[in-house]
PDB file of C-alpha atoms in Angstrom:
ATOM      1  CA  MET P 190      10.281  -1.589  22.815  1.00  0.00           C
ATOM      2  CA  ARG P 191       8.883   0.790  24.997  1.00  0.00           C
ATOM      3  CA  ALA P 192       6.716   3.765  24.015  1.00  0.00           C
ATOM      4  CA  VAL P 193       4.079   6.071  25.600  1.00  0.00           C
ATOM      5  CA  GLN P 194       0.643   4.531  24.849  1.00  0.00           C
ATOM      6  CA  ILE P 195      -2.680   6.291  24.799  1.00  0.00           C
ATOM      7  CA  THR P 196      -5.624   3.479  26.201  1.00  0.00           C
ATOM      8  CA  GLU P 197      -8.026   6.352  27.215  1.00  0.00           C
ATOM      9  CA  PHE P 198      -8.597   9.956  26.577  1.00  0.00           C
ATOM     10  CA  GLY P 199      -7.971  12.998  29.295  1.00  0.00           C
ATOM     11  CA  GLY P 200      -5.399  15.048  30.210  1.00  0.00           C
ATOM     12  CA  PRO P 201      -1.837  14.503  30.663  1.00  0.00           C
ATOM     13  CA  GLU P 202      -1.862  11.644  33.396  1.00  0.00           C
ATOM     14  CA  VAL P 203      -2.749   8.813  30.313  1.00  0.00           C
ATOM     15  CA  LEU P 204       0.128   8.976  28.611  1.00  0.00           C
ATOM     16  CA  ARG P 205       2.048   6.004  30.406  1.00  0.00           C
ATOM     17  CA  VAL P 206       4.793   3.748  29.213  1.00  0.00           C
ATOM     18  CA  THR P 207       4.480   0.397  28.154  1.00  0.00           C
ATOM     19  CA  ASP P 208       6.361  -2.485  26.421  1.00  0.00           C
ATOM     20  CA  LEU P 209       4.736  -3.139  23.079  1.00  0.00           C
ATOM     21  CA  ASP P 210       5.786  -4.792  20.003  1.00  0.00           C
ATOM     22  CA  GLU P 211       8.048  -3.201  17.280  1.00  0.00           C
ATOM     23  CA  PRO P 212       6.087  -1.576  14.494  1.00  0.00           C
ATOM     24  CA  THR P 213       6.312  -3.192  10.990  1.00  0.00           C
ATOM     25  CA  PRO P 214       7.311  -1.021   7.981  1.00  0.00           C
ATOM     26  CA  GLY P 215       5.132  -1.394   5.138  1.00  0.00           C
ATOM     27  CA  GLU P 216       6.371  -0.425   1.251  1.00  0.00           C
ATOM     28  CA  GLY P 217       7.852   2.772   0.895  1.00  0.00           C
ATOM     29  CA  GLU P 218       8.459   2.830   4.735  1.00  0.00           C
ATOM     30  CA  LEU P 219      11.393   3.249   7.045  1.00  0.00           C
ATOM     31  CA  LEU P 220      11.911   1.230  10.476  1.00  0.00           C
ATOM     32  CA  VAL P 221      13.779   4.151  12.401  1.00  0.00           C
ATOM     33  CA  GLU P 222      15.638   3.867  16.190  1.00  0.00           C
ATOM     34  CA  VAL P 223      14.541   6.634  17.321  1.00  0.00           C
ATOM     35  CA  ASP P 224      17.092   8.989  19.585  1.00  0.00           C
ATOM     36  CA  SER P 225      14.551  11.918  20.351  1.00  0.00           C
ATOM     37  CA  ALA P 226      10.905  12.901  19.494  1.00  0.00           C
ATOM     38  CA  GLY P 227       9.303  16.703  19.173  1.00  0.00           C
ATOM     39  CA  VAL P 228       6.586  17.824  21.463  1.00  0.00           C
ATOM     40  CA  ASN P 229       3.892  19.603  19.764  1.00  0.00           C
ATOM     41  CA  TYR P 230       0.630  21.192  21.503  1.00  0.00           C
ATOM     42  CA  ALA P 231      -1.077  18.991  18.642  1.00  0.00           C
ATOM     43  CA  ASP P 232       0.113  16.263  20.751  1.00  0.00           C
ATOM     44  CA  THR P 233      -1.878  17.402  24.202  1.00  0.00           C
ATOM     45  CA  HIS P 234      -5.456  18.109  21.895  1.00  0.00           C
ATOM     46  CA  GLN P 235      -4.773  14.027  20.936  1.00  0.00           C
ATOM     47  CA  THR P 236      -4.537  12.797  24.382  1.00  0.00           C
ATOM     48  CA  GLU P 237      -7.899  14.737  24.969  1.00  0.00           C
ATOM     49  CA  ASP P 238      -9.565  13.929  21.428  1.00  0.00           C
ATOM     50  CA  SER P 239     -10.194  17.280  20.127  1.00  0.00           C
ATOM     51  CA  TYR P 240      -7.746  17.415  17.820  1.00  0.00           C
ATOM     52  CA  LEU P 241      -9.038  18.376  13.557  1.00  0.00           C
ATOM     53  CA  VAL P 242      -8.918  15.173  13.226  1.00  0.00           C
ATOM     54  CA  ARG P 243     -10.327  12.027  15.696  1.00  0.00           C
ATOM     55  CA  GLN P 244      -7.841   9.103  17.265  1.00  0.00           C
ATOM     56  CA  THR P 245      -8.671   5.680  17.766  1.00  0.00           C
ATOM     57  CA  LEU P 246      -7.759   3.982  20.696  1.00  0.00           C
ATOM     58  CA  PRO P 247      -5.025   3.083  21.907  1.00  0.00           C
ATOM     59  CA  PHE P 248      -2.518   4.839  20.048  1.00  0.00           C
ATOM     60  CA  VAL P 249       1.217   6.182  20.770  1.00  0.00           C
ATOM     61  CA  PRO P 250       1.528  10.174  20.187  1.00  0.00           C
ATOM     62  CA  GLY P 251       4.498  12.033  18.440  1.00  0.00           C
ATOM     63  CA  SER P 252       4.638  13.114  15.190  1.00  0.00           C
ATOM     64  CA  GLU P 253       8.606  13.758  14.343  1.00  0.00           C
ATOM     65  CA  VAL P 254      11.562  12.188  15.521  1.00  0.00           C
ATOM     66  CA  VAL P 255      15.277  11.931  14.668  1.00  0.00           C
ATOM     67  CA  GLY P 256      17.095   9.195  14.959  1.00  0.00           C
ATOM     68  CA  ARG P 257      18.840   6.227  12.362  1.00  0.00           C
ATOM     69  CA  VAL P 258      17.217   3.715   9.756  1.00  0.00           C
ATOM     70  CA  VAL P 259      16.876   0.216  11.004  1.00  0.00           C
ATOM     71  CA  SER P 260      15.686  -1.294   7.859  1.00  0.00           C
ATOM     72  CA  GLY P 261      13.511  -0.009   4.897  1.00  0.00           C
ATOM     73  CA  GLY P 262      13.996   0.953   1.291  1.00  0.00           C
ATOM     74  CA  GLY P 263      15.427   4.317   0.383  1.00  0.00           C
ATOM     75  CA  LEU P 264      17.878   5.022   2.777  1.00  0.00           C
ATOM     76  CA  GLU P 265      20.997   2.932   4.225  1.00  0.00           C
ATOM     77  CA  PRO P 266      21.046   1.129   7.460  1.00  0.00           C
ATOM     78  CA  GLY P 267      22.623   3.690  10.335  1.00  0.00           C
ATOM     79  CA  THR P 268      21.536   7.091   7.998  1.00  0.00           C
ATOM     80  CA  ARG P 269      20.636   9.390  10.733  1.00  0.00           C
ATOM     81  CA  VAL P 270      17.377  10.984   9.480  1.00  0.00           C
ATOM     82  CA  LEU P 271      15.042  13.799  10.355  1.00  0.00           C
ATOM     83  CA  GLY P 272      11.147  11.995  10.215  1.00  0.00           C
ATOM     84  CA  LEU P 273       7.751  13.297  10.352  1.00  0.00           C
ATOM     85  CA  THR P 274       5.361  10.163  11.151  1.00  0.00           C
ATOM     86  CA  MET P 275       1.962  12.070  10.703  1.00  0.00           C
ATOM     87  CA  SER P 276       0.065   9.423  12.086  1.00  0.00           C
ATOM     88  CA  GLY P 277       1.617   9.078  15.536  1.00  0.00           C
ATOM     89  CA  GLY P 278       4.506   6.645  16.885  1.00  0.00           C
ATOM     90  CA  GLY P 279       6.982   9.175  17.588  1.00  0.00           C
ATOM     91  CA  TYR P 280       7.151   8.551  21.446  1.00  0.00           C
ATOM     92  CA  ALA P 281       8.976   5.486  21.172  1.00  0.00           C
ATOM     93  CA  GLU P 282      12.078   3.817  21.262  1.00  0.00           C
ATOM     94  CA  ARG P 283      11.150   2.529  17.190  1.00  0.00           C
ATOM     95  CA  ALA P 284       9.081   4.555  14.946  1.00  0.00           C
ATOM     96  CA  VAL P 285       7.672   3.834  11.117  1.00  0.00           C
ATOM     97  CA  VAL P 286       8.234   6.624   8.736  1.00  0.00           C
ATOM     98  CA  ARG P 287       7.558   6.919   5.089  1.00  0.00           C
ATOM     99  CA  SER P 288      10.570   7.351   3.062  1.00  0.00           C
ATOM    100  CA  GLU P 289       9.423  10.774   1.413  1.00  0.00           C
ATOM    101  CA  LEU P 290       9.268  12.363   5.314  1.00  0.00           C
ATOM    102  CA  ALA P 291      12.735  10.884   5.889  1.00  0.00           C
ATOM    103  CA  PHE P 292      15.313  13.832   5.468  1.00  0.00           C
ATOM    104  CA  PRO P 293      18.559  12.705   6.205  1.00  0.00           C
ATOM    105  CA  LEU P 294      20.579  14.630   8.850  1.00  0.00           C
ATOM    106  CA  LYS P 295      24.326  15.833   9.000  1.00  0.00           C
ATOM    107  CA  ASP P 296      26.011  16.349  12.197  1.00  0.00           C
ATOM    108  CA  ASP P 297      25.427  20.728  11.546  1.00  0.00           C
ATOM    109  CA  LEU P 298      22.243  20.144  13.689  1.00  0.00           C
ATOM    110  CA  THR P 299      21.727  19.170  16.633  1.00  0.00           C
ATOM    111  CA  ASP P 300      18.563  16.033  17.405  1.00  0.00           C
ATOM    112  CA  ALA P 301      16.869  19.119  19.372  1.00  0.00           C
ATOM    113  CA  GLN P 302      17.704  21.819  16.714  1.00  0.00           C
ATOM    114  CA  ALA P 303      16.150  19.763  13.618  1.00  0.00           C
ATOM    115  CA  LEU P 304      12.870  18.683  15.649  1.00  0.00           C
ATOM    116  CA  GLY P 305      12.277  22.734  16.315  1.00  0.00           C
ATOM    117  CA  LEU P 306      12.462  23.094  12.247  1.00  0.00           C
ATOM    118  CA  LEU P 307      10.217  19.879  11.272  1.00  0.00           C
ATOM    119  CA  VAL P 308       6.964  21.413  12.284  1.00  0.00           C
ATOM    120  CA  HIS P 309       7.457  24.517  14.281  1.00  0.00           C
ATOM    121  CA  GLY P 310       9.684  25.722  11.678  1.00  0.00           C
ATOM    122  CA  THR P 311       7.968  25.137   8.500  1.00  0.00           C
ATOM    123  CA  THR P 312       4.328  26.233  10.160  1.00  0.00           C
ATOM    124  CA  ALA P 313       6.088  29.583  10.495  1.00  0.00           C
ATOM    125  CA  TRP P 314       7.727  29.469   7.311  1.00  0.00           C
ATOM    126  CA  HIS P 315       4.515  28.559   5.604  1.00  0.00           C
ATOM    127  CA  LEU P 316       2.680  31.126   7.820  1.00  0.00           C
ATOM    128  CA  LEU P 317       4.245  33.712   6.652  1.00  0.00           C
ATOM    129  CA  ARG P 318       5.288  32.946   3.339  1.00  0.00           C
ATOM    130  CA  ARG P 319       2.380  31.391   1.768  1.00  0.00           C
ATOM    131  CA  SER P 320      -0.907  32.171   4.063  1.00  0.00           C
ATOM    132  CA  ALA P 321      -0.090  35.783   5.042  1.00  0.00           C
ATOM    133  CA  GLU P 322       2.492  36.735   2.449  1.00  0.00           C
ATOM    134  CA  LEU P 323       4.262  39.210   4.840  1.00  0.00           C
ATOM    135  CA  HIS P 324       6.238  41.957   2.663  1.00  0.00           C
ATOM    136  CA  PRO P 325       8.640  44.375   3.777  1.00  0.00           C
ATOM    137  CA  GLY P 326       8.377  47.094   5.921  1.00  0.00           C
ATOM    138  CA  GLU P 327       5.153  45.429   7.402  1.00  0.00           C
ATOM    139  CA  THR P 328       3.727  45.817  10.767  1.00  0.00           C
ATOM    140  CA  VAL P 329       3.340  41.743  12.439  1.00  0.00           C
ATOM    141  CA  VAL P 330       2.190  40.607  15.288  1.00  0.00           C
ATOM    142  CA  VAL P 331       3.202  36.757  16.611  1.00  0.00           C
ATOM    143  CA  HIS P 332       1.083  35.222  19.344  1.00  0.00           C
ATOM    144  CA  SER P 333       2.728  33.149  21.937  1.00  0.00           C
ATOM    145  CA  ALA P 334       5.544  34.543  20.109  1.00  0.00           C
ATOM    146  CA  ALA P 335       7.820  32.069  23.202  1.00  0.00           C
ATOM    147  CA  GLY P 336       6.595  29.286  21.896  1.00  0.00           C
ATOM    148  CA  GLY P 337       7.846  26.789  19.584  1.00  0.00           C
ATOM    149  CA  VAL P 338       6.056  28.326  16.167  1.00  0.00           C
ATOM    150  CA  GLY P 339       6.172  32.139  17.422  1.00  0.00           C
ATOM    151  CA  SER P 340      10.095  31.999  18.597  1.00  0.00           C
ATOM    152  CA  VAL P 341      10.282  30.824  14.692  1.00  0.00           C
ATOM    153  CA  ALA P 342       7.774  33.273  13.074  1.00  0.00           C
ATOM    154  CA  VAL P 343       9.513  36.321  15.231  1.00  0.00           C
ATOM    155  CA  GLN P 344      13.009  35.375  13.724  1.00  0.00           C
ATOM    156  CA  LEU P 345      11.668  34.689  10.124  1.00  0.00           C
ATOM    157  CA  ALA P 346       9.949  37.906  10.214  1.00  0.00           C
ATOM    158  CA  ARG P 347      13.272  39.942  11.353  1.00  0.00           C
ATOM    159  CA  ALA P 348      15.389  38.207   8.288  1.00  0.00           C
ATOM    160  CA  TRP P 349      12.430  38.647   5.697  1.00  0.00           C
ATOM    161  CA  GLY P 350      12.416  42.499   6.780  1.00  0.00           C
ATOM    162  CA  ALA P 351       9.362  43.094   8.570  1.00  0.00           C
ATOM    163  CA  GLY P 352       9.184  46.994   9.535  1.00  0.00           C
ATOM    164  CA  ARG P 353       8.012  46.339  13.265  1.00  0.00           C
ATOM    165  CA  ILE P 354       7.210  42.896  15.159  1.00  0.00           C
ATOM    166  CA  ILE P 355       4.842  42.729  18.002  1.00  0.00           C
ATOM    167  CA  ALA P 356       5.127  39.911  20.408  1.00  0.00           C
ATOM    168  CA  THR P 357       2.824  38.469  23.248  1.00  0.00           C
ATOM    169  CA  ALA P 358       3.732  36.313  25.151  1.00  0.00           C
ATOM    170  CA  SER P 359       2.969  35.938  29.630  1.00  0.00           C
ATOM    171  CA  GLY P 360       5.703  36.921  31.771  1.00  0.00           C
ATOM    172  CA  GLU P 361       8.760  38.909  32.163  1.00  0.00           C
ATOM    173  CA  ALA P 362      10.966  35.974  31.109  1.00  0.00           C
ATOM    174  CA  LYS P 363       9.222  35.225  28.171  1.00  0.00           C
ATOM    175  CA  LEU P 364       8.671  38.898  26.832  1.00  0.00           C
ATOM    176  CA  GLU P 365      12.514  39.332  27.501  1.00  0.00           C
ATOM    177  CA  LEU P 366      13.001  36.087  24.883  1.00  0.00           C
ATOM    178  CA  ALA P 367      11.377  37.633  22.262  1.00  0.00           C
ATOM    179  CA  ARG P 368      12.382  40.777  22.468  1.00  0.00           C
ATOM    180  CA  SER P 369      16.160  38.872  22.254  1.00  0.00           C
ATOM    181  CA  LEU P 370      14.289  37.555  18.889  1.00  0.00           C
ATOM    182  CA  GLY P 371      14.032  40.538  17.130  1.00  0.00           C
ATOM    183  CA  ALA P 372      10.348  41.601  18.147  1.00  0.00           C
ATOM    184  CA  HIS P 373      10.771  45.750  18.064  1.00  0.00           C
ATOM    185  CA  GLU P 374       8.009  45.162  20.893  1.00  0.00           C
ATOM    186  CA  ALA P 375       6.482  42.551  23.310  1.00  0.00           C
ATOM    187  CA  ILE P 376       3.782  42.720  25.539  1.00  0.00           C
ATOM    188  CA  ASP P 377       1.900  40.556  27.952  1.00  0.00           C
ATOM    189  CA  ILE P 378      -1.925  39.999  27.431  1.00  0.00           C
ATOM    190  CA  SER P 379      -2.616  37.023  29.387  1.00  0.00           C
ATOM    191  CA  GLY P 380      -4.331  38.878  31.804  1.00  0.00           C
ATOM    192  CA  LEU P 381      -6.142  41.054  29.372  1.00  0.00           C
ATOM    193  CA  THR P 382      -9.984  39.127  29.498  1.00  0.00           C
ATOM    194  CA  SER P 383     -11.982  40.997  26.600  1.00  0.00           C
ATOM    195  CA  ALA P 384     -11.823  41.689  22.749  1.00  0.00           C
ATOM    196  CA  ASP P 385     -11.325  45.742  23.092  1.00  0.00           C
ATOM    197  CA  GLU P 386      -8.478  45.601  25.193  1.00  0.00           C
ATOM    198  CA  VAL P 387      -6.743  43.106  22.975  1.00  0.00           C
ATOM    199  CA  LYS P 388      -7.379  45.103  20.617  1.00  0.00           C
ATOM    200  CA  ASP P 389      -6.055  48.498  22.445  1.00  0.00           C
ATOM    201  CA  ALA P 390      -2.947  46.722  23.414  1.00  0.00           C
ATOM    202  CA  LEU P 391      -1.814  46.292  20.154  1.00  0.00           C
ATOM    203  CA  LEU P 392      -2.664  48.881  18.830  1.00  0.00           C
ATOM    204  CA  ALA P 393      -0.899  51.254  21.415  1.00  0.00           C
ATOM    205  CA  ALA P 394       2.278  48.731  20.624  1.00  0.00           C
ATOM    206  CA  GLY P 395       1.725  49.685  16.927  1.00  0.00           C
ATOM    207  CA  GLY P 396       2.152  52.868  17.599  1.00  0.00           C
ATOM    208  CA  GLY P 397      -1.808  53.480  17.276  1.00  0.00           C
ATOM    209  CA  GLN P 398      -1.724  51.524  13.625  1.00  0.00           C
ATOM    210  CA  GLY P 399      -2.991  48.957  13.400  1.00  0.00           C
ATOM    211  CA  PRO P 400      -0.743  45.754  12.264  1.00  0.00           C
ATOM    212  CA  ASP P 401      -0.766  44.087   8.478  1.00  0.00           C
ATOM    213  CA  VAL P 402      -0.319  40.824   9.893  1.00  0.00           C
ATOM    214  CA  VAL P 403      -1.362  38.393  12.624  1.00  0.00           C
ATOM    215  CA  LEU P 404      -0.449  35.244  13.458  1.00  0.00           C
ATOM    216  CA  GLU P 405      -2.884  33.613  15.855  1.00  0.00           C
ATOM    217  CA  MET P 406      -3.416  30.766  17.376  1.00  0.00           C
ATOM    218  CA  THR P 407      -5.230  31.340  20.733  1.00  0.00           C
ATOM    219  CA  GLY P 408      -8.935  31.937  19.561  1.00  0.00           C
ATOM    220  CA  GLY P 409     -11.431  33.473  21.365  1.00  0.00           C
ATOM    221  CA  HIS P 410     -11.123  37.274  22.845  1.00  0.00           C
ATOM    222  CA  VAL P 411      -7.334  37.047  21.942  1.00  0.00           C
ATOM    223  CA  PHE P 412      -8.559  36.219  17.891  1.00  0.00           C
ATOM    224  CA  ASP P 413     -11.743  38.708  18.224  1.00  0.00           C
ATOM    225  CA  GLY P 414      -9.504  41.596  19.348  1.00  0.00           C
ATOM    226  CA  SER P 415      -6.387  40.879  16.872  1.00  0.00           C
ATOM    227  CA  LEU P 416      -8.812  40.880  14.090  1.00  0.00           C
ATOM    228  CA  ALA P 417     -10.451  44.201  15.230  1.00  0.00           C
ATOM    229  CA  ALA P 418      -7.050  45.848  15.189  1.00  0.00           C
ATOM    230  CA  MET P 419      -6.039  45.065  11.879  1.00  0.00           C
ATOM    231  CA  ARG P 420      -5.798  47.745   9.244  1.00  0.00           C
ATOM    232  CA  PRO P 421      -6.941  48.099   6.066  1.00  0.00           C
ATOM    233  CA  LEU P 422      -5.531  44.940   3.365  1.00  0.00           C
ATOM    234  CA  GLY P 423      -4.693  43.065   7.027  1.00  0.00           C
ATOM    235  CA  ARG P 424      -3.902  39.328   6.872  1.00  0.00           C
ATOM    236  CA  ILE P 425      -4.483  36.958  10.112  1.00  0.00           C
ATOM    237  CA  ALA P 426      -3.671  33.883   9.486  1.00  0.00           C
ATOM    238  CA  VAL P 427      -5.224  31.196  12.756  1.00  0.00           C
ATOM    239  CA  PHE P 428      -3.050  27.976  13.009  1.00  0.00           C
ATOM    240  CA  GLY P 429      -4.318  27.554  16.585  1.00  0.00           C
ATOM    241  CA  MET P 430      -6.525  27.611  19.098  1.00  0.00           C
ATOM    242  CA  ALA P 431      -4.800  26.302  22.437  1.00  0.00           C
ATOM    243  CA  SER P 432      -7.850  28.631  24.757  1.00  0.00           C
ATOM    244  CA  LYS P 433     -10.244  26.071  23.022  1.00  0.00           C
ATOM    245  CA  THR P 434     -12.646  29.140  22.774  1.00  0.00           C
ATOM    246  CA  ASP P 435     -14.492  29.505  19.574  1.00  0.00           C
ATOM    247  CA  PRO P 436     -14.244  33.318  18.548  1.00  0.00           C
ATOM    248  CA  ALA P 437     -16.987  35.284  17.836  1.00  0.00           C
ATOM    249  CA  PRO P 438     -18.521  34.702  14.378  1.00  0.00           C
ATOM    250  CA  VAL P 439     -16.909  36.773  11.513  1.00  0.00           C
ATOM    251  CA  ARG P 440     -19.164  38.659   9.326  1.00  0.00           C
ATOM    252  CA  VAL P 441     -18.172  38.725   5.512  1.00  0.00           C
ATOM    253  CA  GLN P 442     -19.419  42.417   5.830  1.00  0.00           C
ATOM    254  CA  LYS P 443     -16.631  42.989   8.542  1.00  0.00           C
ATOM    255  CA  LEU P 444     -14.261  41.551   6.660  1.00  0.00           C
ATOM    256  CA  MET P 445     -14.963  43.171   2.732  1.00  0.00           C
ATOM    257  CA  LYS P 446     -15.355  46.737   4.960  1.00  0.00           C
ATOM    258  CA  LYS P 447     -11.086  46.800   5.621  1.00  0.00           C
ATOM    259  CA  SER P 448      -9.888  44.088   2.937  1.00  0.00           C
ATOM    260  CA  LEU P 449      -9.000  42.035   5.417  1.00  0.00           C
ATOM    261  CA  THR P 450      -7.751  37.940   4.572  1.00  0.00           C
ATOM    262  CA  LEU P 451      -8.575  35.934   6.602  1.00  0.00           C
ATOM    263  CA  THR P 452      -7.034  32.062   6.576  1.00  0.00           C
ATOM    264  CA  GLY P 453      -6.503  29.036   8.463  1.00  0.00           C
ATOM    265  CA  PHE P 454      -3.087  26.933   8.454  1.00  0.00           C
ATOM    266  CA  TRP P 455      -2.676  23.592   9.178  1.00  0.00           C
ATOM    267  CA  LEU P 456       0.893  22.148   7.650  1.00  0.00           C
ATOM    268  CA  PRO P 457      -0.725  18.203   6.996  1.00  0.00           C
ATOM    269  CA  HIS P 458      -1.926  19.697   3.887  1.00  0.00           C
ATOM    270  CA  ALA P 459       1.716  21.625   2.877  1.00  0.00           C
ATOM    271  CA  VAL P 460       2.648  17.988   3.635  1.00  0.00           C
ATOM    272  CA  ALA P 461       0.418  16.348   1.044  1.00  0.00           C
ATOM    273  CA  GLN P 462       1.846  19.137  -1.592  1.00  0.00           C
ATOM    274  CA  PRO P 463       4.945  17.719  -3.662  1.00  0.00           C
ATOM    275  CA  GLY P 464       7.704  20.121  -2.577  1.00  0.00           C
ATOM    276  CA  LEU P 465       5.924  22.226   0.115  1.00  0.00           C
ATOM    277  CA  LEU P 466       7.568  20.778   3.182  1.00  0.00           C
ATOM    278  CA  GLU P 467      10.727  20.084   1.968  1.00  0.00           C
ATOM    279  CA  GLY P 468      11.524  23.517   0.346  1.00  0.00           C
ATOM    280  CA  ALA P 469      10.867  25.026   3.631  1.00  0.00           C
ATOM    281  CA  LEU P 470      12.972  22.523   5.354  1.00  0.00           C
ATOM    282  CA  GLU P 471      15.845  23.154   3.189  1.00  0.00           C
ATOM    283  CA  GLU P 472      15.633  27.171   3.792  1.00  0.00           C
ATOM    284  CA  LEU P 473      15.273  26.473   7.201  1.00  0.00           C
ATOM    285  CA  ARG P 474      18.134  24.655   8.027  1.00  0.00           C
ATOM    286  CA  SER P 475      19.918  26.888   5.499  1.00  0.00           C
ATOM    287  CA  MET P 476      19.184  29.540   7.718  1.00  0.00           C
ATOM    288  CA  VAL P 477      20.423  27.685  11.135  1.00  0.00           C
ATOM    289  CA  ARG P 478      23.715  26.987   9.326  1.00  0.00           C
ATOM    290  CA  ALA P 479      24.378  31.169   8.226  1.00  0.00           C
ATOM    291  CA  GLY P 480      23.245  32.173  12.070  1.00  0.00           C
ATOM    292  CA  VAL P 481      20.605  33.708  10.622  1.00  0.00           C
ATOM    293  CA  LEU P 482      18.195  30.932  12.492  1.00  0.00           C
ATOM    294  CA  LYS P 483      18.647  29.714  15.870  1.00  0.00           C
ATOM    295  CA  PRO P 484      15.491  27.190  17.097  1.00  0.00           C
ATOM    296  CA  VAL P 485      14.793  27.526  20.738  1.00  0.00           C
ATOM    297  CA  VAL P 486      14.806  24.839  22.982  1.00  0.00           C
ATOM    298  CA  GLY P 487      12.527  25.179  26.175  1.00  0.00           C
ATOM    299  CA  GLY P 488      13.433  22.096  27.721  1.00  0.00           C
ATOM    300  CA  THR P 489      14.191  18.280  27.314  1.00  0.00           C
ATOM    301  CA  TYR P 490      12.527  14.790  29.001  1.00  0.00           C
ATOM    302  CA  PRO P 491      13.156  11.099  29.482  1.00  0.00           C
ATOM    303  CA  LEU P 492      10.300   9.124  27.277  1.00  0.00           C
ATOM    304  CA  ALA P 493       9.100   8.458  30.741  1.00  0.00           C
ATOM    305  CA  GLU P 494       8.588  11.662  31.481  1.00  0.00           C
ATOM    306  CA  ALA P 495       6.085  12.741  28.367  1.00  0.00           C
ATOM    307  CA  ALA P 496       2.896  13.524  30.845  1.00  0.00           C
ATOM    308  CA  ARG P 497       5.438  16.649  32.535  1.00  0.00           C
ATOM    309  CA  ALA P 498       6.725  17.451  29.048  1.00  0.00           C
ATOM    310  CA  HIS P 499       3.048  17.929  28.302  1.00  0.00           C
ATOM    311  CA  GLU P 500       1.959  19.388  31.563  1.00  0.00           C
ATOM    312  CA  ASP P 501       4.602  22.186  31.340  1.00  0.00           C
ATOM    313  CA  LEU P 502       3.167  22.042  27.526  1.00  0.00           C
ATOM    314  CA  ARG P 503      -0.397  23.339  28.578  1.00  0.00           C
ATOM    315  CA  SER P 504       0.384  24.859  31.606  1.00  0.00           C
ATOM    316  CA  ARG P 505       2.927  27.586  29.607  1.00  0.00           C
ATOM    317  CA  ARG P 506       5.769  26.987  32.250  1.00  0.00           C
ATOM    318  CA  SER P 507       7.164  26.293  28.779  1.00  0.00           C
ATOM    319  CA  THR P 508       9.184  28.200  25.746  1.00  0.00           C
ATOM    320  CA  GLY P 509      10.255  27.004  22.421  1.00  0.00           C
ATOM    321  CA  LYS P 510      10.409  23.109  21.389  1.00  0.00           C
ATOM    322  CA  LEU P 511      10.184  20.208  24.151  1.00  0.00           C
ATOM    323  CA  VAL P 512      11.989  17.504  23.077  1.00  0.00           C
ATOM    324  CA  LEU P 513      11.899  13.888  24.231  1.00  0.00           C
ATOM    325  CA  ASP P 514      15.233  11.896  25.099  1.00  0.00           C
ATOM    326  CA  VAL P 515      14.343   8.706  23.944  1.00  0.00           C
ATOM    327  CA  SER P 516      17.713   7.296  23.633  1.00  0.00           C
ATOM    328  CA  GLY P 517      18.771   8.744  26.882  1.00  0.00           C
ATOM    329  CA  LYS P 518      22.241   9.037  25.168  1.00  0.00           C
ATOM    330  CA  GLY P 519      22.014  12.987  25.760  1.00  0.00           C
ATOM    331  CA  LEU P 520      20.758  15.832  23.239  1.00  0.00           C
TER     332      LEU P 520
END
């Protein structure tokens, strides 16, 4: 079995394709022959051991796959499934998936579309529905709006009645993508270096008014400026820290002064609660079938070029969902 294995921590160069023994499913698990695997920003953190949980070497990255059931309980062999591996193993020709995290797929979704929903899509859903509790008519800021989570979040905010959607992204091509997805305003804050500059840019985009909701995954001065721009009773939902720079400490008095809510979100906690992942995923799938939601596929790569996918993701060259074509059959 061919798989991308990491035997040392570092940048993308540590991802190397290796011949490994086929994994063995345990009780309540399925062995899946992988056609495609999703690439997430969390995977790049895992290669550096800078993720929310520590990694143990060696390991195979990858938390989401589309493929066919080979063996195991619950589903017939040959069934096409979208699977969440949770503990890695997706960058491989065969992967193990818990039965309750394997979702049968019809042919109405491509591999890339399905992978765009499982982690990125459900994260965007939970950020807007549960963490920030978006209400119709409110102003929403979506940072990194051309990325996997952001590109879904912009579309969901529009579908769910946001009054104004302010998207941030780097470069005109990504700004235009955000506008095409439904953003009312799209601004490039990549050159801003202070919290005050970020605050002023968001206020200007909002016509002088601060946002009600901010989805934030950058950290550092972008977080600081976003928090400062919030209007009273605003909610800021944090789901990443791509800059790897901590924001300034938040004083409780600052939250109380404007009745602000600061919340964090990490998908595994939703996965652990019965129905939270499945419910979000099913609504997203129905929105795709209805033509309301279109997952953005930013690029596909052979399994052997997983390192290049990570490089593109880390350097902000990519948009939407990146996918590894494991089987070589095309997506």
